[in-house]
mmCIF file of C-alpha atoms in Angstrom:
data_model
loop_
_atom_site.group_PDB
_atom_site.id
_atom_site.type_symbol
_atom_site.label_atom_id
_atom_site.label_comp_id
_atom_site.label_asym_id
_atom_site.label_seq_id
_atom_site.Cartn_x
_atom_site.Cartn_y
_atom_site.Cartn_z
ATOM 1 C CA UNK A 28 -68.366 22.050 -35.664
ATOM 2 C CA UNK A 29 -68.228 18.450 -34.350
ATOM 3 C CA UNK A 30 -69.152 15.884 -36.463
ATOM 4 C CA UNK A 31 -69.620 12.122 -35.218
ATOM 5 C CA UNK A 32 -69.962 8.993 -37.313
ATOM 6 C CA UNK A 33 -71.101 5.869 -35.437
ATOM 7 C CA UNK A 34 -72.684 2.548 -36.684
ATOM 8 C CA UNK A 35 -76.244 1.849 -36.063
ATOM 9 C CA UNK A 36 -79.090 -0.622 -36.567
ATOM 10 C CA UNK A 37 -80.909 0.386 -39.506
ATOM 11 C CA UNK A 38 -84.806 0.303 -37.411
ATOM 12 C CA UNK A 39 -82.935 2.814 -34.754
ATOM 13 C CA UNK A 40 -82.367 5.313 -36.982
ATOM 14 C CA UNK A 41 -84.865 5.003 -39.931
ATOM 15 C CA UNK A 42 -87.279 8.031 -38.114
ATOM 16 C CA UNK A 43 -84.300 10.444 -38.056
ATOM 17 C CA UNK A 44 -82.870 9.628 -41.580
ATOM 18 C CA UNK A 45 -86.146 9.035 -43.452
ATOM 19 C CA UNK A 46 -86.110 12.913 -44.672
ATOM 20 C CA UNK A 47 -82.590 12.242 -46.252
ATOM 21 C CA UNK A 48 -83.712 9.186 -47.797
ATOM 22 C CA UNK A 49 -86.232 10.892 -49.476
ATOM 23 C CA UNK A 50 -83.835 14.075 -50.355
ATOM 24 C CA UNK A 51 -81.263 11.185 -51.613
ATOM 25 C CA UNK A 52 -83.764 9.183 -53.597
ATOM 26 C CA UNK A 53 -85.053 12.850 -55.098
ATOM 27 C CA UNK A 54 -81.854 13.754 -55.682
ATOM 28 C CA UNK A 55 -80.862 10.610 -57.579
ATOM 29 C CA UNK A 56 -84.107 10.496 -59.363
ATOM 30 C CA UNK A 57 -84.098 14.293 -60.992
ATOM 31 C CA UNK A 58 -80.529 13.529 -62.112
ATOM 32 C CA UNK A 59 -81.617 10.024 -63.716
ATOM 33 C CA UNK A 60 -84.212 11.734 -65.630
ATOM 34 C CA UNK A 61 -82.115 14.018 -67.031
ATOM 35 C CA UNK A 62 -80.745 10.869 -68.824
ATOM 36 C CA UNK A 63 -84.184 9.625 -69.688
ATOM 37 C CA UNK A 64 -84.173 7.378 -66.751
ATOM 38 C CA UNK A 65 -87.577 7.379 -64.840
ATOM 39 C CA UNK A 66 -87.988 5.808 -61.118
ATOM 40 C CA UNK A 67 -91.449 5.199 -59.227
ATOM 41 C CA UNK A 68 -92.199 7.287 -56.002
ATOM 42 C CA UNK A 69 -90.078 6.675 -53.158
ATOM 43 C CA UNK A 70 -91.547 3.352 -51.054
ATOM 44 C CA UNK A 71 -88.543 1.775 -49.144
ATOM 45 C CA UNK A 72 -88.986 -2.114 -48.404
ATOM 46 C CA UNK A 73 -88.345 -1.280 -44.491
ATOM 47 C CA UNK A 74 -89.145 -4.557 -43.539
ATOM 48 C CA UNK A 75 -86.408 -5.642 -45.756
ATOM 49 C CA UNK A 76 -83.874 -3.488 -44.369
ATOM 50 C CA UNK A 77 -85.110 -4.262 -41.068
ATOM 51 C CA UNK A 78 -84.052 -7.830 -41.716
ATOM 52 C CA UNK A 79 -80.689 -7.120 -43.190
ATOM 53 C CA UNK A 80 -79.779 -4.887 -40.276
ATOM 54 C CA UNK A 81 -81.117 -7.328 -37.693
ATOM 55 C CA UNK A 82 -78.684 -10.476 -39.383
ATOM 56 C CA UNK A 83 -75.648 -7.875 -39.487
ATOM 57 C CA UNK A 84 -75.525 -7.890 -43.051
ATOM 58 C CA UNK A 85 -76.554 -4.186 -43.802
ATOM 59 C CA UNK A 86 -74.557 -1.652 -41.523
ATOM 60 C CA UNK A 87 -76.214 1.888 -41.473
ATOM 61 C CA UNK A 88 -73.448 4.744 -40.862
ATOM 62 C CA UNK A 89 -74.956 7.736 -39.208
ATOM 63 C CA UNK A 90 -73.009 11.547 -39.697
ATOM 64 C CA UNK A 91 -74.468 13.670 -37.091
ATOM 65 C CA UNK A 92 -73.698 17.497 -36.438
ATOM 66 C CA UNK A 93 -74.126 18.602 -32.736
ATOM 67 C CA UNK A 94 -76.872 15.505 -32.704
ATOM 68 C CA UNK A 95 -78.633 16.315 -35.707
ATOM 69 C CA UNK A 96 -78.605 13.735 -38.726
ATOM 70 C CA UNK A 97 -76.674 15.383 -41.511
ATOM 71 C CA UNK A 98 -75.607 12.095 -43.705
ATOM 72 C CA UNK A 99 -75.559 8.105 -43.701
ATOM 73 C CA UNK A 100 -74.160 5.316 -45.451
ATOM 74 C CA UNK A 101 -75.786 1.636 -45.731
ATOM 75 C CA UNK A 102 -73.285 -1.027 -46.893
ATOM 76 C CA UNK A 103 -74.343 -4.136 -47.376
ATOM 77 C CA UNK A 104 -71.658 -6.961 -46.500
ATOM 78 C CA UNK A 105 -71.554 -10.684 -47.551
ATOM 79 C CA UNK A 106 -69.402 -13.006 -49.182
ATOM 80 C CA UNK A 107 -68.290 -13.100 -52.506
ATOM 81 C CA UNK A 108 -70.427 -15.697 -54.464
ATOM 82 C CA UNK A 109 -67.218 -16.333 -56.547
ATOM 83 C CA UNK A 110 -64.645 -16.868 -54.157
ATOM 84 C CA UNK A 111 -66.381 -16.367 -50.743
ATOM 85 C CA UNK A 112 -64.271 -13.432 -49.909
ATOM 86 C CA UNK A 113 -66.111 -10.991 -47.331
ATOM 87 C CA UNK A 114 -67.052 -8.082 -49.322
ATOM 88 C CA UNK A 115 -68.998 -4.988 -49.005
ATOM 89 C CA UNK A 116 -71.586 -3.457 -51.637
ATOM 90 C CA UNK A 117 -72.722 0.440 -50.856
ATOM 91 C CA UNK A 118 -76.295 0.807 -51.210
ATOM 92 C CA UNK A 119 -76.027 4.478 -50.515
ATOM 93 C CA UNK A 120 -74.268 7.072 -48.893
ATOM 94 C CA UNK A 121 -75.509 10.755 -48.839
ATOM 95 C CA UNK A 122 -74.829 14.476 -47.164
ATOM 96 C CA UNK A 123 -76.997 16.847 -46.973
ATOM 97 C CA UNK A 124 -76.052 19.608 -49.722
ATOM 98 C CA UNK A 125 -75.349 22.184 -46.925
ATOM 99 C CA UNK A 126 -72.421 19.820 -44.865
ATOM 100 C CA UNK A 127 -70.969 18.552 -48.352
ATOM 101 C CA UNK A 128 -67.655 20.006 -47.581
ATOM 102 C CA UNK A 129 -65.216 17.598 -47.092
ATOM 103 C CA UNK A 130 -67.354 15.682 -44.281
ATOM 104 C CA UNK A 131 -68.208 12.972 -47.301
ATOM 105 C CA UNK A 132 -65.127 11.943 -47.636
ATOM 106 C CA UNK A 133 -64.576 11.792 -43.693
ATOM 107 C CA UNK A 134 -67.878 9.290 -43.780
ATOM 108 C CA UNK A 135 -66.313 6.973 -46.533
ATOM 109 C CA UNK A 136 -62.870 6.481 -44.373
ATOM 110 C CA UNK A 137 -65.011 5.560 -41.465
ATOM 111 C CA UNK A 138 -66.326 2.984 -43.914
ATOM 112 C CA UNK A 139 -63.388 1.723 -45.378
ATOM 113 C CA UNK A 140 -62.012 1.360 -41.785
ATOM 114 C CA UNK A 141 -64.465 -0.052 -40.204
ATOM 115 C CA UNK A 142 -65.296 -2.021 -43.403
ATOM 116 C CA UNK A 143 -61.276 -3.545 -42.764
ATOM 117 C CA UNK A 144 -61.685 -4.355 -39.305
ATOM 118 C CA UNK A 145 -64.465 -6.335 -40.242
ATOM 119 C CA UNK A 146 -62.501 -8.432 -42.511
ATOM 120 C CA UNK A 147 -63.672 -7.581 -45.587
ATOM 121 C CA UNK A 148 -61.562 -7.904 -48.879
ATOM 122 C CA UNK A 149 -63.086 -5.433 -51.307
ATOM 123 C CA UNK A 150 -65.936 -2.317 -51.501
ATOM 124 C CA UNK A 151 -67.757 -1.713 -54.645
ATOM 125 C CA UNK A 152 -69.456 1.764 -55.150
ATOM 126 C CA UNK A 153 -71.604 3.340 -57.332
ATOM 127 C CA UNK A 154 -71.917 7.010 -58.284
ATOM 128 C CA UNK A 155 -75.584 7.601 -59.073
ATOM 129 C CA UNK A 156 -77.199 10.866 -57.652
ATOM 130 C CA UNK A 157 -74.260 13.245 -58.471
ATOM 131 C CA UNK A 158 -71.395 11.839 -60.806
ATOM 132 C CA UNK A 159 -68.677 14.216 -59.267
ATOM 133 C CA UNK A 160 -68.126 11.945 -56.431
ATOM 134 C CA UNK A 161 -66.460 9.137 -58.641
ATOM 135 C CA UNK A 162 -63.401 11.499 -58.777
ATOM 136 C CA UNK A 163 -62.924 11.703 -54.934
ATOM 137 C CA UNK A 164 -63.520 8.123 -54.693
ATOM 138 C CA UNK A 165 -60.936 7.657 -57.361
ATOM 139 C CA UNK A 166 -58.834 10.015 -55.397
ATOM 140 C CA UNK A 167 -59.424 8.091 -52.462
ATOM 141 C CA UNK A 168 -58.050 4.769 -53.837
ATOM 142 C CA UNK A 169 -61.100 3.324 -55.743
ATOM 143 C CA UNK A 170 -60.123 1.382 -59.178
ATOM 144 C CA UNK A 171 -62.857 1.656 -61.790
ATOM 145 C CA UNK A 172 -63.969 -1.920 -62.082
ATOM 146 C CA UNK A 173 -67.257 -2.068 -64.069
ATOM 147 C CA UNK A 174 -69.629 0.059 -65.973
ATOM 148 C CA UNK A 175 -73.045 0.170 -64.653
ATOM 149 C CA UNK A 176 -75.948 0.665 -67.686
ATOM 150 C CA UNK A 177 -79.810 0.634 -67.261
ATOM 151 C CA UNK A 178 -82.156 -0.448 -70.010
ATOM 152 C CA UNK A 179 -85.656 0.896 -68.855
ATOM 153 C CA UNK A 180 -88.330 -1.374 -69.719
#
């Protein structure tokens, strides 16, 4: 098995990865629920993500198996508000439950490296859909650096 990670404009690939955005965002929202936590149907802004991708500030990371789409990441990169330091903010990053063995953490050091040659200074991360994965990202170098809450109107 060969897998290949490559960076892509978001509107190329959106046909092939829609049916893992919508296994993510299930996945994600069943576990969210167990906590009480309710989300609307899944209705991406596309033309949003469209626009980020087409001014370079959301990069779309495509894992493919022998051609077929098996995972993604979408980072968002801009600069730090604070300090205008170039910095990256994961919007997601998903494998399908059948590839999710060790090929994750192949994606995220494509990101981080790709991420560095870029220039940027830090990338924040957020466990949502399954919990587990804060351990390999903590294993992988991550410092716990907030704690994200939702209050549910």
């Amino acid at each position: 098995m060969t897998y290949q990670i490559t960076v892509e404009k978001f509107t190329d690939t959106y046909r092939d990865l829609e049916p893992l955005y919508r296994q993510h965002y299930k996945e994600m929202t069943e576990r969210l629920l167990a906590n009480g936590i309710t989300y609307p149907p899944y209705n991406p802004r596309l033309d949003e993500y469209g626009r980020a991708s087409d001014g370079g500030w959301l990069l779309t990371f495509v894992l493919r198996l022998n051609k077929d789409v098996c995972g993604y990441a979408n980072v968002y990169v801009t600069n730090d508000m604070h300090n205008q330091d170039l910095i990256a903010q994961e919007d997601t990053v998903f494998v399908l439950k059948e590839h999710r063995n060790g090929i994750g953490k192949k994606l995220v050091k494509f990101v981080i490296e790709e991420l560095r040659g870029r220039g940027v200074k830090r990338l924040n991360v957020s466990a949502k859909t399954d919990l587990r994965v804060a351990k390999l990202w903590t294993r992988m170098g991550f410092k716990e650096a907030a704690t994200q809450m939702t209050y549910q109107f």
